């Protein structure tokens, strides 16, 4: 267990915001976490539970206690179905390492989620998703420690009430539980999901019509690396905004004005419209506002041009939100956790 006071969070947020917390606690087992939560006092509050900091915007020094998991390791659990793999992963494992492990071993389902930054625990909080796949469809079980009691609890995916980039961990369970392990349900049967974004185009450029899981993973990695900035070079938290879901009437109204507008059906009554496309239409791609800016290849990504503070990113965020609403009549909301 690590326990530090007046600790810098610079290495714990991919935006590269240089702020500090009053106390930083890191645990390597569920037993260590139980001891931690039972020893917390009112002086430790408020609490901030973080993963890799890849979906986090810190707006200033955090006057409270930050808790981070360093639980590692993976285990295959028994399954009654030989085509099903139940993979139990420590919440401190890097998510993309898990995807690579799965593809290497012929355990399928997570390929489209390749190269998403962050850790296993955060995947279950955020309901990470990309290219037509969401983690909620792979989660079998979540283990956690209840902060108030130190008790070990288990949840199914249904218990978590997952939605688009949402879960009960982000809503009514916020600061109530800390995740220790996530078990994913994978398959030995590979089914390629290719009909989202430019996956087929990328594969076609490589003369691949029927990709293996490894080829699909590599195509996803190539797409992400081509359009997303490296946090080591330019601080960012990946996609800053969620793609809004609108009613059919609103979609049809906009489709008449913008016939080439990209969109993705959600159900019979709703369509998803890419926030990045709307931000681009407002002229923000590649532009800056002070030390904060919009990535020149993907307008959905806000970046730290160097030395930006959290308030600089927030100012840019609010300005973009207003421009999008003025032009399209749609409110867009941040995907990142702003603290």
Short mmCIF file of N, CA, C and O in Angstrom, two decimals, residues 24 32 56 59 63 67 128 164-165 171 178 201 207-208 234 243 251 281 290 307 312 317 331 339:
data_model
loop_
_atom_site.label_atom_id
_atom_site.label_comp_id
_atom_site.label_asym_id
_atom_site.label_seq_id
_atom_site.Cartn_x
_atom_site.Cartn_y
_atom_site.Cartn_z
N UNK A 24 -2.87 10.66 -1.09
CA UNK A 24 -2.98 9.69 -2.18
C UNK A 24 -2.78 8.30 -1.61
O UNK A 24 -1.77 8.01 -0.97
N UNK A 32 -6.21 -5.02 1.31
CA UNK A 32 -5.63 -3.71 1.60
C UNK A 32 -6.68 -2.62 1.48
O UNK A 32 -6.72 -1.68 2.30
N UNK A 56 -10.44 12.03 -17.17
CA UNK A 56 -10.50 12.89 -15.99
C UNK A 56 -9.96 14.28 -16.32
O UNK A 56 -8.90 14.42 -16.93
N UNK A 59 -9.73 20.36 -12.24
CA UNK A 59 -9.86 21.81 -12.39
C UNK A 59 -9.04 22.59 -11.37
O UNK A 59 -8.99 23.81 -11.41
N UNK A 63 -8.60 18.92 -2.60
CA UNK A 63 -8.44 18.96 -1.15
C UNK A 63 -9.24 17.82 -0.52
O UNK A 63 -10.31 18.00 0.05
N UNK A 67 -7.91 7.81 -4.25
CA UNK A 67 -7.68 6.37 -4.06
C UNK A 67 -7.53 5.71 -5.43
O UNK A 67 -8.36 5.92 -6.32
N UNK A 128 -17.19 1.84 -21.20
CA UNK A 128 -16.43 2.24 -22.38
C UNK A 128 -17.00 1.58 -23.63
O UNK A 128 -17.56 0.48 -23.58
N UNK A 164 -25.47 4.61 -22.29
CA UNK A 164 -24.39 5.18 -23.10
C UNK A 164 -23.44 5.99 -22.21
O UNK A 164 -23.80 7.05 -21.71
N UNK A 165 -22.24 5.46 -21.97
CA UNK A 165 -21.20 6.06 -21.13
C UNK A 165 -21.71 6.34 -19.72
O UNK A 165 -21.26 7.27 -19.06
N UNK A 171 -23.54 7.47 -11.06
CA UNK A 171 -24.74 8.16 -10.61
C UNK A 171 -24.97 7.91 -9.11
O UNK A 171 -24.23 8.42 -8.29
N UNK A 178 -15.75 0.84 -4.42
CA UNK A 178 -14.49 0.86 -5.17
C UNK A 178 -14.31 -0.52 -5.78
O UNK A 178 -14.32 -1.54 -5.08
N UNK A 201 -13.25 0.39 -44.57
CA UNK A 201 -12.36 1.14 -45.47
C UNK A 201 -10.90 0.88 -45.12
O UNK A 201 -10.07 0.65 -46.01
N UNK A 207 -6.35 -4.67 -48.34
CA UNK A 207 -6.81 -5.84 -49.12
C UNK A 207 -7.26 -6.98 -48.21
O UNK A 207 -7.03 -8.16 -48.49
N UNK A 208 -7.92 -6.61 -47.11
CA UNK A 208 -8.45 -7.60 -46.17
C UNK A 208 -9.97 -7.54 -46.21
O UNK A 208 -10.56 -6.52 -45.88
N UNK A 234 0.70 15.54 -26.45
CA UNK A 234 -0.28 16.61 -26.29
C UNK A 234 -1.39 16.11 -25.34
O UNK A 234 -2.13 15.20 -25.68
N UNK A 243 -21.56 11.59 -27.79
CA UNK A 243 -22.37 11.80 -28.99
C UNK A 243 -23.84 11.88 -28.57
O UNK A 243 -24.35 10.96 -27.94
N UNK A 251 -33.81 14.62 -35.72
CA UNK A 251 -32.88 14.09 -36.71
C UNK A 251 -33.34 14.43 -38.12
O UNK A 251 -32.54 14.89 -38.96
N UNK A 281 -18.34 21.34 -37.88
CA UNK A 281 -19.18 22.23 -38.67
C UNK A 281 -19.20 23.63 -38.08
O UNK A 281 -19.44 24.61 -38.80
N UNK A 290 -6.79 30.23 -26.12
CA UNK A 290 -5.74 30.28 -25.12
C UNK A 290 -4.86 29.04 -25.21
O UNK A 290 -4.45 28.64 -26.30
N UNK A 307 0.77 23.80 -20.82
CA UNK A 307 0.58 24.68 -19.67
C UNK A 307 -0.86 25.06 -19.38
O UNK A 307 -1.10 25.96 -18.57
N UNK A 312 -8.96 26.46 -18.23
CA UNK A 312 -8.81 26.75 -19.66
C UNK A 312 -9.59 25.74 -20.50
O UNK A 312 -10.24 26.11 -21.49
N UNK A 317 -14.57 24.21 -23.48
CA UNK A 317 -15.73 23.30 -23.49
C UNK A 317 -17.04 24.08 -23.54
O UNK A 317 -17.92 23.80 -24.37
N UNK A 331 -27.88 20.10 -27.31
CA UNK A 331 -26.93 20.23 -26.21
C UNK A 331 -25.99 19.03 -26.21
O UNK A 331 -26.44 17.89 -26.29
N UNK A 339 -13.53 17.22 -12.13
CA UNK A 339 -13.43 17.39 -10.68
C UNK A 339 -12.56 18.60 -10.34
O UNK A 339 -11.65 18.93 -11.07
#
